[in-house]
Amino acid sequence: MKKNIIKIMGKKMISVNETGFLPEAVKLAISDTPGEFYIVDDNEGTRLEAAVDVNNAGHDETAGCEVYRLDFSEVKAPGIYHIESDRGDRSVSFKVEPHVYKSLKNALLKFFYFQRCGCELSEKHAGIFKRSACHTSPVKLLGGNKEIPLSKGWHDAGDYGRYASAGAVTVAHMLYAYELFPEAFNETVNIPESGNGIPDILNECRYELDLLSQMQAEDGGVYHKATSYVFCDYVMPDEDDKEMVMFPVTSLSTADFAAAMCIASRVYADHDPDFARSCMHQAYMAGQWLMSNPENTDFHNPEGCNTGEYTDTSDIDERMWAFAELLRTDTGVKNEGDRSITASRANKEETRQDIYLAHLIVEFDLYLKDHPHSDGRSTDDGFGWQDVSTLAAVAVIFDPENKAGWELKKRMIDMLCERADVFVSLQKEGCPLAMLKQDFVWGSNMLVSNRADVLILASLALEQIPAERETDRGPEKCTRGGGSDSSIYEEAALNQLHYILGMNAMDLSYVTCFGEHAVKDPHNRVAVADKIDRPIPGEMVGGPCIWLADDEIKKYADAGTPAQKCYRDHYLSYSTNEIAIYWNSSLLFAAAFFDR
Ligand code: G3I
Ligand code: 9MR
Ligand code: ZN
């Protein structure tokens, strides 16, 4: 009788992080159906005594169903398990293990090697994904004959463009991760530089920094992108015969470049002092350009051009990040040519740092004016290519010399923690996921993982608040509003990771080769053209997008489709299933934090 009921009702979903859980972490899975649930040890084939608490978390609009949260935090012993219900439904198998995210972390990093442009990928390092060198000719500056030599860098995504802002933000995710928790980067990932005494995360970022350094014009401005005029077909990169064009300088690229080069000059100082100095000089030049060019240039493709735009109506946050990083990093004394922020300040002996600080404050005030306190629902994460305000906050908050001063640092911590508090509260109902329907935009998985990163950063920022500090009026207690603490932030960050790795309405892991139901067919020209029936491992795809912005997804979703289900694992669905460097680096940041 029971069997029949199950048949009639059909299979129900039990979805879970398919990679697994850290032994001491809170462990949640979700189901769309109530019932009794059990944890089964895969090796023994037996149900565990450990309780699975089932909570009705209410209807989830983005999942399109009632959500039951299954809490099995009691399971702490390392092993391989799955969840099953009294109705006979089961989840895929997952691990509980102390270093459960290690191979994920390393695959997310190795991904960047597979994106390398301008070099051969050898069998030794790429295995079956070996390929020939691509895009080695100089590029032509748009609208003229000027040739600019260009080498190295990563292909941006499923296309072969190289975009300065995208590259700079990606490198920043990775280098900040390295600065904040270097202990996560002790393993090598079999790239040509492995074993040279420099951590592979720095070896890999160096490959992109070498490209970026060639994208700066003589006056300090940075070109927006080097791409063909239109996207090429699904061909291998070395077969792409479209001419590469360098597009004009933008304030967005120049600011992101300045910030990334500052971080690089710190991080590489011990390993390669000459390179570090040259990064600092280039960052300084970019900073000078920004001060001479106060308008947002923005960027729009010229007529007939269809490659990525990375357009942005505001460059306030980019400038804020650039000046925050310059303030923290550029210890140079004032030069003859240095720009002054206001003529009225000319009387005072103004240092270069005074100038950066003044600019930082101006931009931060402008930013907050445009972004008043969040309404407690949705909010920018500030950790993507378009809004980089959290990156600016990182530069200020984690400066060991606190060059911005306590007041500004405190305001940055407040901005960061306010965001984190919103994300914690968004997890309270339905899926334990900080995402509203309108957040399922192009690259929604980056929003999910950026929110994890913000939560992680907020947990680290709390450590930066001293219990007390000296003021003119004597000692003063330092407090922060909001109710969260580090462990709540970390728990919420892990929930975001669980979504990416399988705890979602698609019951899919969005990282290739990680999970029994992992995505298999990303929009990546290499992966389509190589004719290999396996995807390159460690790629996070963009994920559900409610805009239904390509013909493939339109066949499978309409306006009534729940946001989490506006997704199709097919290479033709570029608006839901592409890959991108700053999506991987965003997830790498979180994975590395939880495997440090
Ligand atoms: O910021 C605005 C927001 O204010 C507004 O309310 C909202 C409404 O639609 O749009 C927001 O901007 C969107 C932006 O993503 C931020 O999420 C843009 O409209 C949207 O077009 C943009 O999508 C971008 C997509 O290109 C299309 O341009 C993705 O973020 C970006 O990751 C993706 O990047 C592409 C490159 O162009 C080319 N290479 C592949 C790469 C990955 O798909
Ligand atoms: O492959 C392109 C991808 O990298 C971009 O993100 C996307 C949006 O700009 O466009 C893809 O290219 C498509 C083009 O825009 C329209 N024709 C089909 C292309 C995919 O084959
Ligand atoms: Zn290339």
XYZ file of C-alpha atoms and ligand atoms in Angstrom:
661
model
C 0.000 0.000 0.000
C 2.718 2.450 1.065
C 4.689 1.658 -2.078
C 1.691 2.587 -4.213
C 1.284 5.940 -2.560
C 4.938 6.663 -3.255
C 4.474 5.777 -6.888
C 1.471 8.026 -7.252
C 3.133 10.935 -5.491
C 6.310 10.527 -7.526
C 9.902 11.156 -6.508
C 10.434 14.070 -4.199
C 13.497 16.156 -3.829
C 16.035 15.860 -1.040
C 18.839 18.169 -2.052
C 22.095 18.571 -0.273
C 25.615 19.884 -0.682
C 26.931 17.017 -2.808
C 30.542 17.624 -1.875
C 29.879 17.511 1.833
C 30.303 19.038 5.244
C 32.907 19.919 7.813
C 32.490 17.694 10.905
C 31.713 20.486 13.383
C 29.551 22.602 11.070
C 25.789 23.061 11.156
C 24.477 20.676 8.469
C 21.340 21.455 6.528
C 19.655 19.863 3.527
C 16.267 20.714 2.028
C 13.231 18.747 0.935
C 10.024 19.837 -0.756
C 8.014 17.233 1.178
C 7.554 16.565 4.894
C 8.242 13.171 6.413
C 10.690 11.267 8.531
C 14.272 11.443 7.383
C 17.313 9.324 8.208
C 21.008 9.529 7.609
C 22.417 6.389 6.076
C 26.057 5.391 6.253
C 26.918 4.372 2.690
C 29.596 1.886 3.687
C 27.574 0.106 6.359
C 24.253 0.494 4.587
C 22.668 1.263 7.964
C 20.601 4.117 9.288
C 22.334 6.217 11.944
C 20.870 6.892 15.359
C 21.579 10.584 14.888
C 18.456 12.718 14.678
C 17.382 14.583 11.562
C 15.330 17.564 12.730
C 12.713 18.538 10.201
C 11.483 22.143 10.165
C 8.882 23.581 7.864
C 10.599 26.777 6.749
C 7.623 27.961 4.705
C 6.976 28.579 1.051
C 10.006 29.702 -0.932
C 9.074 31.846 -3.908
C 12.449 31.351 -5.616
C 12.255 27.563 -5.303
C 8.550 27.455 -6.090
C 7.708 25.062 -3.276
C 7.306 24.552 0.444
C 10.736 24.033 1.974
C 11.506 21.600 4.789
C 14.888 22.070 6.356
C 16.630 18.887 7.428
C 19.134 19.553 10.179
C 21.564 16.695 10.743
C 24.299 18.601 12.560
C 24.614 15.704 15.020
C 26.434 13.687 12.369
C 30.064 14.503 13.005
C 31.968 11.296 12.345
C 33.898 11.314 9.071
C 32.243 9.120 6.463
C 30.125 8.952 3.337
C 26.398 9.305 3.839
C 23.105 9.980 2.159
C 19.692 11.060 3.413
C 16.586 8.967 2.875
C 12.968 9.434 3.790
C 10.270 7.093 5.006
C 8.707 7.580 1.583
C 11.712 5.972 -0.084
C 13.248 9.143 -1.511
C 16.983 9.651 -1.187
C 19.593 12.292 -1.659
C 22.903 11.803 -3.425
C 25.867 10.757 -1.299
C 28.105 13.294 0.377
C 31.075 13.291 2.726
C 31.644 14.501 6.239
C 35.361 15.135 6.533
C 37.767 17.673 8.031
C 39.178 18.802 4.660
C 36.080 18.218 2.647
C 36.570 21.363 0.506
C 40.265 20.865 -0.282
C 39.914 19.302 -3.704
C 37.165 21.786 -4.587
C 39.396 24.694 -3.587
C 42.296 23.380 -5.642
C 40.126 22.670 -8.693
C 38.657 26.177 -8.527
C 42.221 27.501 -8.585
C 43.418 25.123 -11.297
C 40.521 26.390 -13.459
C 42.541 29.544 -14.117
C 45.314 27.553 -15.738
C 42.757 26.165 -18.193
C 41.745 29.757 -19.017
C 45.294 30.828 -19.881
C 45.715 32.687 -23.140
C 48.877 32.892 -25.214
C 50.605 29.718 -24.098
C 50.441 26.053 -24.864
C 48.703 23.915 -22.228
C 50.891 20.838 -22.000
C 49.725 17.296 -21.399
C 51.721 17.285 -18.163
C 49.573 20.065 -16.712
C 46.343 19.856 -18.696
C 46.043 16.111 -19.381
C 43.381 15.447 -22.009
C 42.629 19.182 -22.104
C 46.044 20.028 -23.592
C 45.916 22.620 -26.364
C 48.077 24.911 -28.497
C 48.987 28.535 -27.853
C 46.397 31.117 -28.885
C 46.075 34.853 -29.513
C 49.778 35.625 -29.761
C 49.664 38.503 -32.277
C 49.780 42.146 -31.188
C 46.375 43.823 -30.927
C 45.304 46.938 -32.857
C 44.064 49.975 -30.991
C 40.460 50.618 -32.031
C 40.107 52.903 -35.014
C 43.791 53.268 -35.813
C 46.889 51.382 -36.791
C 48.700 51.518 -33.488
C 49.768 48.024 -32.479
C 50.039 47.040 -28.850
C 51.929 43.893 -27.939
C 49.854 41.758 -25.628
C 50.597 38.420 -24.056
C 49.276 36.147 -21.315
C 46.160 36.690 -19.180
C 43.082 34.512 -18.816
C 40.229 34.211 -21.261
C 37.394 35.986 -19.484
C 34.814 33.280 -19.689
C 33.304 31.081 -22.387
C 34.569 33.715 -24.836
C 38.184 34.624 -25.537
C 38.090 38.282 -24.559
C 40.387 39.828 -21.981
C 38.707 42.608 -20.017
C 40.698 44.775 -17.600
C 38.062 45.285 -14.890
C 37.033 41.648 -14.873
C 40.672 40.589 -14.606
C 41.473 43.083 -11.864
C 38.507 42.071 -9.708
C 39.352 38.385 -10.141
C 42.950 38.923 -9.101
C 41.742 40.959 -6.129
C 39.485 38.143 -4.899
C 42.420 35.783 -5.070
C 45.099 38.043 -3.613
C 42.860 39.224 -0.780
C 42.139 35.579 0.031
C 45.884 34.984 0.091
C 46.518 38.027 2.298
C 43.733 37.196 4.747
C 44.241 33.433 5.057
C 47.538 32.433 3.416
C 47.476 29.085 5.206
C 44.788 27.968 2.721
C 47.289 28.023 -0.117
C 49.918 25.479 0.829
C 49.152 22.911 -1.866
C 50.396 22.991 -5.446
C 47.985 22.451 -8.334
C 50.252 21.155 -11.112
C 50.826 24.296 -13.139
C 54.119 25.012 -14.942
C 55.417 27.197 -12.084
C 54.522 24.713 -9.303
C 57.428 24.081 -6.964
C 59.222 27.374 -7.660
C 58.961 28.382 -4.006
C 56.037 30.741 -4.633
C 52.476 29.710 -3.712
C 50.542 28.622 -6.812
C 47.821 31.178 -6.200
C 50.476 33.866 -6.706
C 51.968 32.037 -9.691
C 48.553 31.912 -11.314
C 47.659 35.553 -10.553
C 51.016 36.633 -11.927
C 49.944 35.301 -15.306
C 47.022 37.743 -15.332
C 48.959 40.633 -13.784
C 51.501 40.351 -16.596
C 48.672 40.880 -19.067
C 47.139 43.757 -17.113
C 50.465 45.548 -16.925
C 50.463 45.685 -20.747
C 46.993 47.245 -20.831
C 48.107 50.595 -19.407
C 48.550 53.491 -21.836
C 51.480 55.942 -21.520
C 49.369 58.476 -19.619
C 48.389 55.976 -16.915
C 44.892 55.212 -18.209
C 43.978 51.571 -18.709
C 42.306 50.146 -21.803
C 38.886 48.642 -21.216
C 39.261 45.372 -23.090
C 41.095 43.398 -25.725
C 38.570 41.339 -27.672
C 37.577 40.644 -31.219
C 34.931 42.987 -32.595
C 32.345 40.208 -32.527
C 32.382 36.857 -30.729
C 34.012 34.025 -32.658
C 32.280 30.690 -33.262
C 32.682 27.587 -31.158
C 36.321 27.075 -32.156
C 39.420 26.244 -30.141
C 41.267 29.403 -29.062
C 44.195 28.792 -31.418
C 41.702 28.573 -34.302
C 40.145 31.929 -33.534
C 41.341 34.037 -36.466
C 39.340 37.158 -35.658
C 41.549 40.191 -35.137
C 41.924 41.257 -31.510
C 41.163 44.913 -30.882
C 42.168 47.100 -27.944
C 39.273 49.324 -26.837
C 39.643 52.807 -25.323
C 40.764 53.693 -21.816
C 37.989 53.901 -19.203
C 37.921 55.237 -15.674
C 36.414 51.914 -14.530
C 39.338 49.879 -15.785
C 41.891 52.416 -14.630
C 40.530 52.448 -11.080
C 40.207 48.664 -10.787
C 43.706 48.312 -12.226
C 45.158 50.805 -9.715
C 43.662 48.841 -6.831
C 44.725 45.420 -8.078
C 48.269 46.615 -8.783
C 48.531 47.992 -5.231
C 47.555 44.638 -3.751
C 50.048 42.924 -6.052
C 52.842 45.246 -5.011
C 52.311 44.184 -1.382
C 51.823 40.498 -1.977
C 54.797 40.003 -4.320
C 57.180 42.265 -2.375
C 59.046 39.366 -0.741
C 59.001 37.052 -3.750
C 59.892 39.501 -6.513
C 60.746 43.018 -5.319
C 61.333 44.383 -8.835
C 57.927 43.244 -9.988
C 56.336 44.630 -6.803
C 57.941 48.035 -7.430
C 56.776 48.093 -10.999
C 53.203 47.246 -9.900
C 53.337 50.153 -7.461
C 54.579 52.524 -10.132
C 51.809 51.478 -12.515
C 49.224 51.861 -9.748
C 50.557 55.336 -8.995
C 50.299 56.312 -12.675
C 46.727 55.019 -12.796
C 45.918 57.040 -9.660
C 47.304 60.180 -11.278
C 45.173 59.521 -14.351
C 42.059 59.183 -12.166
C 42.703 62.527 -10.503
C 43.204 64.239 -13.865
C 40.060 62.618 -15.281
C 37.306 62.993 -12.686
C 34.399 61.981 -14.968
C 33.041 58.454 -15.360
C 33.937 57.501 -18.921
C 31.705 54.395 -18.729
C 31.859 52.066 -21.699
C 29.507 51.081 -24.490
C 30.265 48.926 -27.464
C 30.657 50.831 -30.725
C 28.217 50.067 -33.525
C 28.322 46.437 -34.611
C 30.529 45.240 -31.766
C 28.940 42.554 -29.526
C 31.628 41.385 -27.137
C 31.281 41.972 -23.363
C 30.574 45.539 -22.292
C 31.138 45.596 -18.539
C 29.310 48.867 -18.494
C 28.731 50.789 -15.262
C 26.788 54.003 -14.757
C 28.821 54.856 -11.667
C 32.579 54.740 -11.115
C 32.365 56.112 -7.575
C 32.943 52.727 -5.935
C 35.807 51.953 -8.344
C 37.513 55.237 -7.442
C 36.855 54.579 -3.774
C 38.600 51.224 -4.055
C 41.534 52.686 -5.991
C 42.132 55.469 -3.455
C 41.696 53.095 -0.520
C 44.355 50.818 -1.955
C 46.682 53.684 -2.914
C 46.373 55.109 0.588
C 47.208 51.754 2.109
C 50.040 50.872 -0.231
C 51.718 53.881 -1.817
C 54.198 55.094 0.758
C 55.919 57.407 -1.716
C 56.512 61.055 -0.908
C 54.874 63.837 -2.852
C 56.143 64.311 -6.390
C 56.218 67.517 -8.405
C 53.459 66.225 -10.661
C 51.094 65.009 -7.906
C 47.612 66.396 -8.179
C 46.065 68.298 -5.337
C 42.418 67.636 -4.490
C 41.484 71.268 -3.847
C 43.334 74.494 -4.377
C 42.397 75.622 -0.868
C 44.494 72.900 0.617
C 47.570 74.180 -1.193
C 48.856 76.128 1.795
C 49.170 73.052 3.894
C 52.096 70.705 3.327
C 50.035 68.017 1.647
C 51.444 64.508 1.463
C 50.524 62.019 -1.202
C 48.634 60.069 1.460
C 46.629 63.172 2.459
C 45.529 63.456 -1.138
C 44.496 59.814 -1.401
C 42.648 59.994 1.913
C 40.766 63.120 0.869
C 39.694 61.436 -2.376
C 38.701 58.271 -0.538
C 36.455 60.214 1.837
C 34.826 62.176 -0.985
C 34.046 58.992 -2.934
C 32.840 57.077 0.128
C 30.426 59.879 1.068
C 29.132 59.959 -2.491
C 28.752 56.191 -2.486
C 26.735 56.171 0.721
C 24.530 58.942 -0.617
C 23.710 56.734 -3.617
C 23.302 53.677 -1.396
C 21.392 54.721 1.686
C 20.878 52.148 4.408
C 19.585 48.944 2.927
C 15.885 48.335 3.383
C 16.678 45.121 5.209
C 15.736 43.062 2.185
C 18.068 43.220 -0.750
C 21.427 44.878 -0.960
C 24.542 45.107 -3.111
C 27.349 42.791 -2.146
C 30.038 45.151 -3.457
C 32.280 42.202 -4.359
C 31.604 41.837 -8.088
C 32.880 43.555 -11.218
C 30.173 46.222 -11.175
C 30.097 47.314 -7.535
C 33.477 47.063 -5.823
C 32.634 48.876 -2.573
C 33.307 45.822 -0.410
C 36.721 45.504 -2.009
C 37.367 49.091 -0.905
C 36.208 48.176 2.589
C 38.647 45.259 2.659
C 41.505 47.586 1.741
C 40.669 49.878 4.647
C 39.557 47.420 7.337
C 42.465 45.021 7.043
C 45.226 47.612 6.706
C 47.529 46.708 9.607
C 48.676 50.323 9.787
C 45.122 51.659 9.723
C 46.123 54.557 7.505
C 42.515 55.592 6.962
C 42.063 56.162 10.697
C 39.598 54.617 13.116
C 36.516 56.676 12.163
C 36.651 55.698 8.515
C 37.549 52.121 9.323
C 34.550 51.901 11.640
C 32.238 53.250 8.937
C 33.557 50.625 6.532
C 33.041 47.865 9.096
C 29.493 49.110 9.625
C 28.794 49.011 5.876
C 30.165 45.492 5.643
C 28.366 44.155 8.716
C 25.114 45.797 7.728
C 25.285 43.847 4.472
C 26.137 40.653 6.297
C 23.203 41.184 8.684
C 20.820 41.511 5.729
C 22.145 38.252 4.275
C 21.731 36.473 7.611
C 18.151 37.682 7.865
C 17.350 36.651 4.276
C 18.218 33.077 5.233
C 15.555 32.896 7.933
C 12.692 31.577 5.770
C 12.366 29.037 2.982
C 15.693 27.836 1.641
C 18.552 28.853 3.919
C 19.760 31.114 1.135
C 20.243 34.884 0.990
C 18.660 35.475 -2.413
C 15.442 37.190 -3.456
C 13.718 36.600 -6.770
C 15.211 39.763 -8.285
C 18.714 38.616 -7.351
C 18.587 35.805 -9.897
C 20.257 37.899 -12.595
C 22.912 36.878 -15.091
C 25.595 35.183 -13.036
C 23.334 34.684 -9.982
C 25.732 32.076 -8.622
C 28.258 34.871 -8.191
C 25.760 36.787 -6.096
C 25.284 33.681 -3.964
C 28.990 33.204 -3.477
C 29.797 36.922 -3.149
C 27.311 36.994 -0.288
C 29.204 34.129 1.303
C 32.384 36.166 0.884
C 30.806 39.243 2.473
C 29.696 37.111 5.435
C 33.209 35.711 5.789
C 34.733 39.189 5.594
C 32.278 40.472 8.184
C 33.267 37.656 10.531
C 36.924 38.617 10.074
C 36.160 42.327 10.401
C 34.637 41.812 13.837
C 38.102 40.811 15.027
C 39.312 44.224 13.922
C 37.149 46.038 16.437
C 39.097 46.611 19.643
C 37.149 46.302 22.895
C 38.284 49.768 23.853
C 40.277 52.564 22.308
C 42.005 55.699 23.537
C 40.428 59.035 22.637
C 41.069 62.635 23.711
C 38.315 62.105 26.262
C 39.969 58.984 27.649
C 39.194 55.304 26.944
C 36.032 54.616 24.964
C 34.179 51.313 24.497
C 33.934 50.139 20.879
C 30.682 48.516 19.929
C 28.807 47.654 16.808
C 25.078 47.582 16.232
C 23.407 44.496 14.773
C 23.014 41.179 16.481
C 25.353 38.850 14.682
C 28.666 37.401 15.688
C 31.400 35.607 13.782
C 29.936 32.133 14.135
C 26.534 33.246 12.813
C 28.213 34.872 9.818
C 30.248 31.745 9.110
C 27.242 29.489 9.378
C 25.348 31.700 6.928
C 28.326 31.715 4.550
C 28.349 27.906 4.547
C 24.652 27.819 3.677
C 25.424 29.882 0.574
C 28.128 27.366 -0.354
C 25.673 24.491 0.177
C 23.339 26.039 -2.388
C 26.077 26.223 -5.036
C 27.138 22.660 -4.354
C 23.688 21.093 -4.549
C 21.221 22.321 -1.922
C 18.949 24.027 -4.459
C 15.680 23.550 -6.314
C 17.472 22.164 -9.385
C 19.111 19.531 -7.169
C 22.332 20.243 -9.043
C 25.889 21.102 -8.135
C 26.911 24.158 -10.157
C 30.605 23.239 -10.172
C 31.721 20.806 -12.870
C 32.913 17.425 -11.558
C 31.905 18.185 -7.954
C 28.903 16.072 -7.042
C 26.867 13.209 -8.417
C 24.498 15.692 -10.078
C 27.122 18.182 -11.209
C 26.573 20.361 -14.282
C 28.192 18.916 -17.387
C 27.704 21.163 -20.375
C 28.880 24.734 -19.713
C 28.925 27.518 -22.295
C 32.664 27.488 -22.838
C 33.980 27.641 -26.388
C 36.939 25.414 -25.468
C 34.715 22.745 -23.970
C 32.425 22.691 -27.004
C 35.216 22.736 -29.583
C 37.492 20.183 -27.919
C 34.921 17.418 -28.594
C 35.839 15.807 -25.273
C 32.666 14.525 -23.649
C 33.809 15.530 -20.179
C 33.791 19.118 -18.891
C 36.926 20.790 -17.591
C 36.773 20.314 -13.787
C 36.284 23.091 -11.274
C 34.191 25.502 -13.342
C 31.326 27.292 -11.591
C 28.588 28.202 -14.077
C 26.576 31.444 -13.934
C 23.387 29.778 -12.735
C 19.659 30.579 -12.911
C 18.722 33.872 -14.583
C 15.131 35.136 -14.623
C 15.731 37.354 -17.663
C 15.458 34.328 -19.994
C 18.149 35.969 -22.068
C 19.005 33.287 -24.627
C 16.974 31.109 -26.978
C 17.879 27.885 -25.231
C 16.550 28.831 -21.790
C 13.412 30.270 -23.388
C 12.486 26.764 -24.513
C 12.495 25.509 -20.926
C 11.342 28.420 -18.778
C 8.776 31.193 -18.894
C 7.650 34.068 -16.701
C 5.998 31.610 -14.308
C 9.100 29.501 -13.731
C 10.469 29.851 -10.181
C 13.720 31.813 -10.199
C 15.904 28.922 -9.017
C 14.655 26.860 -11.941
C 15.428 29.346 -14.721
C 18.454 27.296 -15.550
C 19.505 24.844 -18.223
C 22.617 22.711 -18.278
C 23.288 23.181 -21.985
C 26.133 24.976 -23.734
C 23.697 27.026 -25.807
C 22.277 28.658 -22.690
C 24.960 31.312 -22.311
C 22.838 33.412 -19.958
C 22.598 30.596 -17.392
C 25.428 28.211 -18.130
C 28.507 30.236 -19.018
C 31.636 30.269 -16.888
C 33.632 33.366 -15.888
C 36.890 34.073 -14.082
C 35.351 36.358 -11.410
C 32.657 33.760 -10.686
C 35.281 31.125 -9.983
C 37.432 33.482 -7.937
C 34.407 34.471 -5.858
C 33.735 30.846 -4.954
C 37.441 30.152 -4.505
C 37.507 32.848 -1.819
C 34.840 31.026 0.209
C 36.133 27.511 -0.448
C 39.629 28.558 0.627
C 38.315 30.154 3.806
C 36.644 26.890 4.780
C 39.733 24.864 3.938
C 42.422 26.869 5.641
O 23.448 47.000 -12.067
C 22.224 46.916 -12.746
C 21.105 47.157 -11.784
O 21.216 48.450 -11.259
C 19.780 46.959 -12.514
O 18.710 47.081 -11.611
C 19.734 45.577 -13.156
C 18.462 45.380 -13.921
O 18.588 44.520 -14.967
O 20.842 45.421 -14.013
C 22.082 45.544 -13.371
O 23.136 45.353 -14.268
C 23.252 44.077 -14.850
C 24.571 43.461 -14.497
O 24.751 42.247 -15.149
C 24.732 43.237 -13.005
O 24.231 42.045 -12.583
C 23.149 44.211 -16.315
O 21.857 44.650 -16.653
C 23.455 42.900 -16.966
O 23.460 43.041 -18.342
C 24.741 42.327 -16.524
O 24.956 41.010 -16.989
C 26.284 40.757 -17.322
C 26.348 40.012 -18.653
O 27.702 39.876 -19.012
C 25.632 40.724 -19.757
O 26.214 41.948 -20.022
C 26.955 39.884 -16.300
O 26.977 40.520 -15.032
C 28.392 39.608 -16.747
O 28.975 38.698 -15.886
C 28.416 39.051 -18.146
O 29.733 39.047 -18.560
C 30.034 38.352 -19.741
C 30.842 39.323 -20.594
O 30.025 40.405 -20.961
C 31.449 38.635 -21.809
N 32.176 37.475 -21.403
C 31.369 36.519 -20.700
C 30.824 37.102 -19.416
C 30.020 36.099 -18.625
O 28.789 35.814 -19.157
O 29.577 33.460 -26.068
C 29.108 34.735 -25.703
C 29.216 34.903 -24.210
O 30.562 34.864 -23.811
C 28.541 36.174 -23.771
O 28.446 36.213 -22.375
C 27.163 36.290 -24.359
C 26.514 37.622 -24.049
O 27.280 38.673 -24.461
O 27.187 36.138 -25.740
C 27.716 34.911 -26.179
O 27.732 34.902 -27.565
C 26.496 34.751 -28.182
C 26.094 36.057 -28.865
O 25.898 37.059 -27.912
C 24.843 35.866 -29.685
N 25.015 34.778 -30.619
C 25.329 33.516 -29.997
C 26.605 33.616 -29.196
C 26.902 32.305 -28.509
O 27.230 31.358 -29.390
Zn 43.762 33.110 -26.127
